[in-house]
PDB file of C-alpha atoms in Angstrom:
ATOM      1  CA  UNK A   1       0.000   0.000   0.000  1.00 39.00           C
ATOM      2  CA  UNK A   2       2.863   2.358   0.733  1.00 37.00           C
ATOM      3  CA  UNK A   3       4.172   1.808  -2.808  1.00 36.00           C
ATOM      4  CA  UNK A   4       0.874   2.034  -4.700  1.00 37.00           C
ATOM      5  CA  UNK A   5      -0.172   5.376  -3.209  1.00 37.00           C
ATOM      6  CA  UNK A   6       2.721   7.349  -4.754  1.00 39.00           C
ATOM      7  CA  UNK A   7       2.086   5.608  -8.083  1.00 43.00           C
ATOM      8  CA  UNK A   8      -1.530   6.747  -8.046  1.00 35.00           C
ATOM      9  CA  UNK A   9      -0.421  10.280  -7.278  1.00 44.00           C
ATOM     10  CA  UNK A  10       2.035  10.249 -10.163  1.00 44.00           C
ATOM     11  CA  UNK A  11      -0.637   8.930 -12.518  1.00 46.00           C
ATOM     12  CA  UNK A  12      -3.092  11.574 -11.357  1.00 39.00           C
ATOM     13  CA  UNK A  13      -0.524  14.304 -11.887  1.00 38.00           C
ATOM     14  CA  UNK A  14       0.313  12.943 -15.332  1.00 42.00           C
ATOM     15  CA  UNK A  15      -3.361  12.868 -16.311  1.00 39.00           C
ATOM     16  CA  UNK A  16      -3.835  16.413 -15.045  1.00 37.00           C
ATOM     17  CA  UNK A  17      -0.818  17.542 -17.041  1.00 40.00           C
ATOM     18  CA  UNK A  18      -2.257  16.023 -20.200  1.00 39.00           C
ATOM     19  CA  UNK A  19      -5.669  17.591 -19.633  1.00 38.00           C
ATOM     20  CA  UNK A  20      -4.367  21.024 -18.684  1.00 39.00           C
ATOM     21  CA  UNK A  21      -3.566  22.179 -22.246  1.00 42.00           C
ATOM     22  CA  UNK A  22      -7.030  21.123 -23.422  1.00 40.00           C
ATOM     23  CA  UNK A  23      -8.739  22.986 -20.609  1.00 41.00           C
ATOM     24  CA  UNK A  24      -6.499  26.022 -21.078  1.00 46.00           C
ATOM     25  CA  UNK A  25      -7.396  26.301 -24.739  1.00 73.00           C
ATOM     26  CA  UNK A  26     -11.169  25.883 -24.429  1.00 84.00           C
ATOM     27  CA  UNK A  27     -12.697  28.627 -26.564  1.00 93.00           C
ATOM     28  CA  UNK A  28     -16.049  28.831 -24.786  1.00 96.00           C
ATOM     29  CA  UNK A  29     -18.095  27.401 -21.950  1.00 96.00           C
ATOM     30  CA  UNK A  30     -21.771  26.457 -21.791  1.00 97.00           C
ATOM     31  CA  UNK A  31     -23.009  29.229 -19.513  1.00 94.00           C
ATOM     32  CA  UNK A  32     -26.738  28.419 -19.546  1.00 95.00           C
ATOM     33  CA  UNK A  33     -28.661  25.386 -20.773  1.00 95.00           C
ATOM     34  CA  UNK A  34     -32.345  24.553 -20.926  1.00 93.00           C
ATOM     35  CA  UNK A  35     -32.953  21.199 -22.614  1.00 94.00           C
ATOM     36  CA  UNK A  36     -30.518  19.069 -24.622  1.00 97.00           C
ATOM     37  CA  UNK A  37     -27.237  20.228 -26.148  1.00 98.00           C
ATOM     38  CA  UNK A  38     -24.754  18.023 -27.994  1.00 98.00           C
ATOM     39  CA  UNK A  39     -21.397  18.427 -29.696  1.00 98.00           C
ATOM     40  CA  UNK A  40     -19.690  16.560 -32.503  1.00 97.00           C
ATOM     41  CA  UNK A  41     -15.925  16.741 -32.082  1.00 96.00           C
ATOM     42  CA  UNK A  42     -13.547  16.884 -35.068  1.00 96.00           C
ATOM     43  CA  UNK A  43     -12.790  13.167 -34.549  1.00 96.00           C
ATOM     44  CA  UNK A  44     -16.478  12.334 -35.150  1.00 96.00           C
ATOM     45  CA  UNK A  45     -17.393  11.552 -31.545  1.00 96.00           C
ATOM     46  CA  UNK A  46     -20.733  12.925 -30.298  1.00 97.00           C
ATOM     47  CA  UNK A  47     -21.168  13.966 -26.676  1.00 97.00           C
ATOM     48  CA  UNK A  48     -23.918  15.475 -24.548  1.00 97.00           C
ATOM     49  CA  UNK A  49     -23.002  18.832 -23.023  1.00 97.00           C
ATOM     50  CA  UNK A  50     -24.032  20.341 -19.699  1.00 97.00           C
ATOM     51  CA  UNK A  51     -23.632  23.725 -18.067  1.00 96.00           C
ATOM     52  CA  UNK A  52     -19.914  24.514 -17.599  1.00 96.00           C
ATOM     53  CA  UNK A  53     -18.921  22.132 -20.419  1.00 97.00           C
ATOM     54  CA  UNK A  54     -16.096  23.406 -22.630  1.00 97.00           C
ATOM     55  CA  UNK A  55     -16.278  23.801 -26.411  1.00 97.00           C
ATOM     56  CA  UNK A  56     -13.412  24.124 -28.864  1.00 97.00           C
ATOM     57  CA  UNK A  57     -12.535  25.130 -32.412  1.00 96.00           C
ATOM     58  CA  UNK A  58     -13.866  22.526 -34.837  1.00 96.00           C
ATOM     59  CA  UNK A  59     -16.836  21.575 -32.646  1.00 98.00           C
ATOM     60  CA  UNK A  60     -20.274  21.297 -34.267  1.00 98.00           C
ATOM     61  CA  UNK A  61     -22.805  22.249 -31.593  1.00 98.00           C
ATOM     62  CA  UNK A  62     -26.506  21.368 -31.817  1.00 97.00           C
ATOM     63  CA  UNK A  63     -29.559  22.145 -29.719  1.00 91.00           C
ATOM     64  CA  UNK A  64     -32.513  19.790 -29.771  1.00 95.00           C
ATOM     65  CA  UNK A  65     -36.178  20.675 -30.071  1.00 88.00           C
ATOM     66  CA  UNK A  66     -37.417  22.974 -27.268  1.00 89.00           C
ATOM     67  CA  UNK A  67     -33.821  23.521 -26.086  1.00 92.00           C
ATOM     68  CA  UNK A  68     -31.836  26.715 -25.568  1.00 91.00           C
ATOM     69  CA  UNK A  69     -28.145  27.123 -24.797  1.00 92.00           C
ATOM     70  CA  UNK A  70     -25.823  30.046 -24.216  1.00 93.00           C
ATOM     71  CA  UNK A  71     -22.079  29.908 -24.881  1.00 94.00           C
ATOM     72  CA  UNK A  72     -19.682  32.356 -23.256  1.00 95.00           C
ATOM     73  CA  UNK A  73     -16.377  32.883 -25.046  1.00 95.00           C
ATOM     74  CA  UNK A  74     -13.082  33.781 -23.410  1.00 94.00           C
ATOM     75  CA  UNK A  75     -13.220  37.325 -24.837  1.00 92.00           C
ATOM     76  CA  UNK A  76     -16.514  37.937 -22.997  1.00 90.00           C
ATOM     77  CA  UNK A  77     -18.750  37.389 -26.021  1.00 87.00           C
ATOM     78  CA  UNK A  78     -21.971  35.389 -25.764  1.00 85.00           C
ATOM     79  CA  UNK A  79     -23.867  33.337 -28.326  1.00 87.00           C
ATOM     80  CA  UNK A  80     -27.362  32.109 -27.461  1.00 84.00           C
ATOM     81  CA  UNK A  81     -28.706  29.207 -29.532  1.00 87.00           C
ATOM     82  CA  UNK A  82     -32.418  28.684 -30.090  1.00 81.00           C
ATOM     83  CA  UNK A  83     -34.090  25.252 -30.531  1.00 81.00           C
ATOM     84  CA  UNK A  84     -33.059  23.030 -33.474  1.00 80.00           C
ATOM     85  CA  UNK A  85     -29.946  25.087 -34.162  1.00 85.00           C
ATOM     86  CA  UNK A  86     -26.577  23.879 -35.408  1.00 89.00           C
ATOM     87  CA  UNK A  87     -23.373  25.915 -35.546  1.00 93.00           C
ATOM     88  CA  UNK A  88     -19.673  25.225 -35.972  1.00 96.00           C
ATOM     89  CA  UNK A  89     -16.789  27.116 -34.411  1.00 97.00           C
ATOM     90  CA  UNK A  90     -14.606  27.455 -37.491  1.00 96.00           C
ATOM     91  CA  UNK A  91     -11.862  29.575 -35.923  1.00 95.00           C
ATOM     92  CA  UNK A  92     -11.187  31.350 -32.653  1.00 95.00           C
ATOM     93  CA  UNK A  93      -8.178  33.104 -31.219  1.00 92.00           C
ATOM     94  CA  UNK A  94      -8.008  35.432 -28.228  1.00 92.00           C
ATOM     95  CA  UNK A  95      -4.898  36.454 -26.305  1.00 88.00           C
ATOM     96  CA  UNK A  96      -5.497  39.274 -23.849  1.00 85.00           C
ATOM     97  CA  UNK A  97      -2.073  40.743 -24.521  1.00 85.00           C
ATOM     98  CA  UNK A  98      -1.988  40.154 -28.306  1.00 86.00           C
ATOM     99  CA  UNK A  99      -5.023  41.799 -29.958  1.00 86.00           C
ATOM    100  CA  UNK A 100      -3.398  41.440 -33.377  1.00 84.00           C
ATOM    101  CA  UNK A 101      -4.028  37.685 -33.086  1.00 86.00           C
ATOM    102  CA  UNK A 102      -7.778  38.009 -32.474  1.00 90.00           C
ATOM    103  CA  UNK A 103     -10.030  35.870 -34.674  1.00 92.00           C
ATOM    104  CA  UNK A 104     -13.606  34.591 -34.595  1.00 94.00           C
ATOM    105  CA  UNK A 105     -15.441  32.618 -37.271  1.00 95.00           C
ATOM    106  CA  UNK A 106     -18.708  30.744 -36.749  1.00 93.00           C
ATOM    107  CA  UNK A 107     -20.828  28.914 -39.334  1.00 91.00           C
ATOM    108  CA  UNK A 108     -24.597  28.900 -38.856  1.00 86.00           C
ATOM    109  CA  UNK A 109     -25.988  25.773 -40.527  1.00 84.00           C
ATOM    110  CA  UNK A 110     -29.586  25.891 -39.316  1.00 78.00           C
ATOM    111  CA  UNK A 111     -31.820  27.378 -36.635  1.00 72.00           C
ATOM    112  CA  UNK A 112     -31.111  30.728 -35.033  1.00 78.00           C
ATOM    113  CA  UNK A 113     -28.800  32.538 -32.648  1.00 78.00           C
ATOM    114  CA  UNK A 114     -28.269  35.833 -30.899  1.00 79.00           C
ATOM    115  CA  UNK A 115     -24.752  37.189 -30.530  1.00 79.00           C
ATOM    116  CA  UNK A 116     -23.449  39.645 -27.963  1.00 79.00           C
ATOM    117  CA  UNK A 117     -20.032  40.700 -29.214  1.00 81.00           C
ATOM    118  CA  UNK A 118     -16.996  40.396 -26.949  1.00 85.00           C
ATOM    119  CA  UNK A 119     -13.597  42.047 -27.305  1.00 88.00           C
ATOM    120  CA  UNK A 120     -12.806  40.346 -30.615  1.00 87.00           C
ATOM    121  CA  UNK A 121     -13.785  42.757 -33.360  1.00 73.00           C
ATOM    122  CA  UNK A 122     -13.744  45.732 -30.984  1.00 78.00           C
ATOM    123  CA  UNK A 123     -10.134  46.210 -29.987  1.00 80.00           C
ATOM    124  CA  UNK A 124      -8.244  45.406 -33.198  1.00 71.00           C
ATOM    125  CA  UNK A 125      -8.047  47.373 -36.476  1.00 69.00           C
ATOM    126  CA  UNK A 126      -8.200  44.046 -38.336  1.00 71.00           C
ATOM    127  CA  UNK A 127     -11.667  44.205 -39.906  1.00 69.00           C
ATOM    128  CA  UNK A 128     -11.609  40.504 -40.766  1.00 78.00           C
ATOM    129  CA  UNK A 129     -11.086  39.389 -37.150  1.00 86.00           C
ATOM    130  CA  UNK A 130     -14.817  38.593 -36.712  1.00 89.00           C
ATOM    131  CA  UNK A 131     -16.874  36.608 -39.221  1.00 91.00           C
ATOM    132  CA  UNK A 132     -20.351  35.068 -39.028  1.00 91.00           C
ATOM    133  CA  UNK A 133     -20.879  32.803 -42.038  1.00 92.00           C
ATOM    134  CA  UNK A 134     -24.367  32.318 -43.508  1.00 87.00           C
ATOM    135  CA  UNK A 135     -25.745  30.636 -46.624  1.00 86.00           C
ATOM    136  CA  UNK A 136     -25.326  33.600 -48.995  1.00 89.00           C
ATOM    137  CA  UNK A 137     -23.079  36.142 -47.277  1.00 86.00           C
ATOM    138  CA  UNK A 138     -20.498  36.777 -44.580  1.00 90.00           C
ATOM    139  CA  UNK A 139     -21.074  39.233 -41.734  1.00 86.00           C
ATOM    140  CA  UNK A 140     -18.219  41.209 -40.233  1.00 85.00           C
ATOM    141  CA  UNK A 141     -18.604  43.600 -37.308  1.00 76.00           C
ATOM    142  CA  UNK A 142     -16.855  46.409 -35.474  1.00 63.00           C
ATOM    143  CA  UNK A 143     -18.233  46.305 -31.934  1.00 58.00           C
ATOM    144  CA  UNK A 144     -21.733  46.017 -33.360  1.00 71.00           C
ATOM    145  CA  UNK A 145     -25.130  44.730 -32.236  1.00 76.00           C
ATOM    146  CA  UNK A 146     -26.785  43.150 -35.239  1.00 78.00           C
ATOM    147  CA  UNK A 147     -29.588  40.925 -36.459  1.00 77.00           C
ATOM    148  CA  UNK A 148     -29.406  38.481 -39.374  1.00 76.00           C
ATOM    149  CA  UNK A 149     -32.300  36.439 -40.730  1.00 77.00           C
ATOM    150  CA  UNK A 150     -31.716  33.684 -43.308  1.00 79.00           C
ATOM    151  CA  UNK A 151     -34.895  32.640 -45.138  1.00 82.00           C
ATOM    152  CA  UNK A 152     -34.294  29.605 -47.398  1.00 80.00           C
ATOM    153  CA  UNK A 153     -35.575  29.248 -50.936  1.00 84.00           C
ATOM    154  CA  UNK A 154     -38.492  26.795 -51.328  1.00 87.00           C
ATOM    155  CA  UNK A 155     -37.730  23.313 -52.599  1.00 86.00           C
ATOM    156  CA  UNK A 156     -38.759  21.976 -56.026  1.00 91.00           C
ATOM    157  CA  UNK A 157     -42.534  22.132 -56.425  1.00 89.00           C
ATOM    158  CA  UNK A 158     -42.940  24.196 -53.243  1.00 89.00           C
ATOM    159  CA  UNK A 159     -44.161  27.766 -52.874  1.00 87.00           C
ATOM    160  CA  UNK A 160     -42.523  30.411 -50.715  1.00 83.00           C
ATOM    161  CA  UNK A 161     -44.413  30.989 -47.421  1.00 82.00           C
ATOM    162  CA  UNK A 162     -46.769  33.951 -47.688  1.00 86.00           C
ATOM    163  CA  UNK A 163     -46.012  35.101 -44.130  1.00 86.00           C
ATOM    164  CA  UNK A 164     -42.273  35.576 -44.742  1.00 85.00           C
ATOM    165  CA  UNK A 165     -40.212  37.989 -46.864  1.00 88.00           C
ATOM    166  CA  UNK A 166     -38.623  36.633 -50.074  1.00 92.00           C
ATOM    167  CA  UNK A 167     -35.803  34.083 -49.558  1.00 90.00           C
ATOM    168  CA  UNK A 168     -32.380  35.451 -48.694  1.00 88.00           C
ATOM    169  CA  UNK A 169     -30.321  36.827 -45.826  1.00 88.00           C
ATOM    170  CA  UNK A 170     -31.513  40.030 -44.139  1.00 86.00           C
ATOM    171  CA  UNK A 171     -29.257  42.068 -41.859  1.00 84.00           C
ATOM    172  CA  UNK A 172     -30.249  44.951 -39.574  1.00 81.00           C
ATOM    173  CA  UNK A 173     -28.107  46.962 -37.160  1.00 82.00           C
ATOM    174  CA  UNK A 174     -28.892  48.218 -33.663  1.00 77.00           C
ATOM    175  CA  UNK A 175     -25.529  49.880 -32.993  1.00 79.00           C
ATOM    176  CA  UNK A 176     -22.384  50.522 -35.022  1.00 81.00           C
ATOM    177  CA  UNK A 177     -21.920  49.108 -38.513  1.00 84.00           C
ATOM    178  CA  UNK A 178     -21.831  45.759 -40.292  1.00 84.00           C
ATOM    179  CA  UNK A 179     -19.719  44.754 -43.262  1.00 89.00           C
ATOM    180  CA  UNK A 180     -22.065  42.601 -45.367  1.00 91.00           C
ATOM    181  CA  UNK A 181     -19.989  40.707 -47.930  1.00 93.00           C
ATOM    182  CA  UNK A 182     -21.138  38.745 -50.995  1.00 94.00           C
ATOM    183  CA  UNK A 183     -20.208  38.580 -54.668  1.00 93.00           C
ATOM    184  CA  UNK A 184     -16.738  39.862 -53.855  1.00 92.00           C
ATOM    185  CA  UNK A 185     -18.102  43.229 -52.689  1.00 93.00           C
ATOM    186  CA  UNK A 186     -18.697  44.720 -49.246  1.00 93.00           C
ATOM    187  CA  UNK A 187     -21.804  46.664 -48.267  1.00 94.00           C
ATOM    188  CA  UNK A 188     -21.663  48.777 -45.105  1.00 93.00           C
ATOM    189  CA  UNK A 189     -24.976  48.580 -43.222  1.00 92.00           C
ATOM    190  CA  UNK A 190     -25.638  51.097 -40.453  1.00 91.00           C
ATOM    191  CA  UNK A 191     -28.305  51.737 -37.835  1.00 88.00           C
ATOM    192  CA  UNK A 192     -31.786  51.933 -39.372  1.00 87.00           C
ATOM    193  CA  UNK A 193     -30.743  50.228 -42.616  1.00 92.00           C
ATOM    194  CA  UNK A 194     -31.471  46.731 -43.964  1.00 91.00           C
ATOM    195  CA  UNK A 195     -28.977  44.772 -46.032  1.00 93.00           C
ATOM    196  CA  UNK A 196     -30.185  41.936 -48.269  1.00 95.00           C
ATOM    197  CA  UNK A 197     -28.399  39.105 -50.094  1.00 93.00           C
ATOM    198  CA  UNK A 198     -29.983  36.205 -51.976  1.00 93.00           C
ATOM    199  CA  UNK A 199     -27.041  35.033 -54.094  1.00 94.00           C
ATOM    200  CA  UNK A 200     -23.495  34.375 -52.902  1.00 92.00           C
ATOM    201  CA  UNK A 201     -22.199  35.459 -56.331  1.00 95.00           C
ATOM    202  CA  UNK A 202     -23.982  38.840 -56.384  1.00 96.00           C
ATOM    203  CA  UNK A 203     -23.281  41.920 -54.243  1.00 96.00           C
ATOM    204  CA  UNK A 204     -25.709  42.659 -51.380  1.00 96.00           C
ATOM    205  CA  UNK A 205     -27.954  45.727 -51.441  1.00 96.00           C
ATOM    206  CA  UNK A 206     -29.937  48.029 -49.164  1.00 97.00           C
ATOM    207  CA  UNK A 207     -33.730  47.564 -49.147  1.00 96.00           C
ATOM    208  CA  UNK A 208     -36.711  49.031 -47.257  1.00 94.00           C
ATOM    209  CA  UNK A 209     -37.333  47.273 -43.912  1.00 89.00           C
ATOM    210  CA  UNK A 210     -39.637  44.225 -44.349  1.00 89.00           C
ATOM    211  CA  UNK A 211     -42.542  44.178 -41.918  1.00 85.00           C
ATOM    212  CA  UNK A 212     -42.664  40.399 -41.449  1.00 86.00           C
ATOM    213  CA  UNK A 213     -39.097  39.398 -40.559  1.00 80.00           C
ATOM    214  CA  UNK A 214     -39.036  36.463 -38.068  1.00 72.00           C
ATOM    215  CA  UNK A 215     -37.950  37.189 -34.503  1.00 66.00           C
ATOM    216  CA  UNK A 216     -35.796  35.180 -32.094  1.00 64.00           C
ATOM    217  CA  UNK A 217     -35.729  35.848 -28.350  1.00 71.00           C
ATOM    218  CA  UNK A 218     -33.566  33.865 -25.908  1.00 70.00           C
ATOM    219  CA  UNK A 219     -35.056  32.754 -22.579  1.00 73.00           C
ATOM    220  CA  UNK A 220     -35.100  35.674 -20.107  1.00 80.00           C
ATOM    221  CA  UNK A 221     -33.555  33.382 -17.481  1.00 80.00           C
ATOM    222  CA  UNK A 222     -30.330  33.458 -19.507  1.00 79.00           C
ATOM    223  CA  UNK A 223     -29.923  37.083 -18.475  1.00 67.00           C
ATOM    224  CA  UNK A 224     -28.738  38.422 -21.839  1.00 51.00           C
ATOM    225  CA  UNK A 225     -29.144  42.197 -22.074  1.00 48.00           C
ATOM    226  CA  UNK A 226     -29.860  43.447 -25.589  1.00 49.00           C
ATOM    227  CA  UNK A 227     -30.298  46.897 -27.016  1.00 49.00           C
ATOM    228  CA  UNK A 228     -33.455  47.712 -28.961  1.00 45.00           C
ATOM    229  CA  UNK A 229     -33.163  47.635 -32.734  1.00 45.00           C
ATOM    230  CA  UNK A 230     -34.557  50.542 -34.713  1.00 43.00           C
ATOM    231  CA  UNK A 231     -35.832  48.047 -37.310  1.00 46.00           C
ATOM    232  CA  UNK A 232     -37.431  45.332 -35.179  1.00 41.00           C
ATOM    233  CA  UNK A 233     -37.597  45.951 -31.447  1.00 36.00           C
ATOM    234  CA  UNK A 234     -35.754  43.287 -29.512  1.00 35.00           C
ATOM    235  CA  UNK A 235     -34.330  41.546 -32.578  1.00 35.00           C
ATOM    236  CA  UNK A 236     -30.780  42.860 -32.585  1.00 39.00           C
ATOM    237  CA  UNK A 237     -27.871  40.416 -32.620  1.00 44.00           C
ATOM    238  CA  UNK A 238     -29.902  37.572 -34.106  1.00 49.00           C
ATOM    239  CA  UNK A 239     -29.104  35.071 -36.812  1.00 48.00           C
ATOM    240  CA  UNK A 240     -31.880  32.797 -37.997  1.00 48.00           C
ATOM    241  CA  UNK A 241     -31.896  29.997 -40.557  1.00 48.00           C
ATOM    242  CA  UNK A 242     -35.345  28.494 -40.997  1.00 43.00           C
TER     243      UNK A 242
END
């Protein structure tokens, strides 16, 4: 017994040493969860997540039906996922003392999210440090509160829903500016304006505000404070794929 105890301690220390780099480089933590949240790791493994679980670059994160989750990133940013949503953390880099290394890229595959921007995109002159990828355009920000709605085109033989605007990606701004990029061109969208893109190969354009854009609101128990949008009250910092 006197011999085995030190061996166990050494093994425990070795395991902790191996896990430490993984924990140190976690890009975000599940801050709030209501329902079921899962992650597919880059190696193909699928795991259930809980509050305080860590997520990393390359993870594909999915909420189930009637489930909400909020991720908090190391730069202070928050992303709240609505039910039946799937996103992937494509890239993330944040070093408190090296703002020139900041990077954030997230792909929204389906569902909807609300994003409260952290330090990435605010403290660096690199305009490409923050990217939200959608089906037809890329969104870049500069310390901005924004809303993005992605309405898919109907399938073969189907008609577009009469209660929704025409298919495409709609972007509105509550504060600051958004760089809305498609077709190799960048459109700057400011407060009170609506950017629209329905073809990844064509430049986006400004349009009058649609009256029937869908809304997404995270559970109030998550405690996310949002500014009011001048386009759709309470809809700032949203991304929706339906």
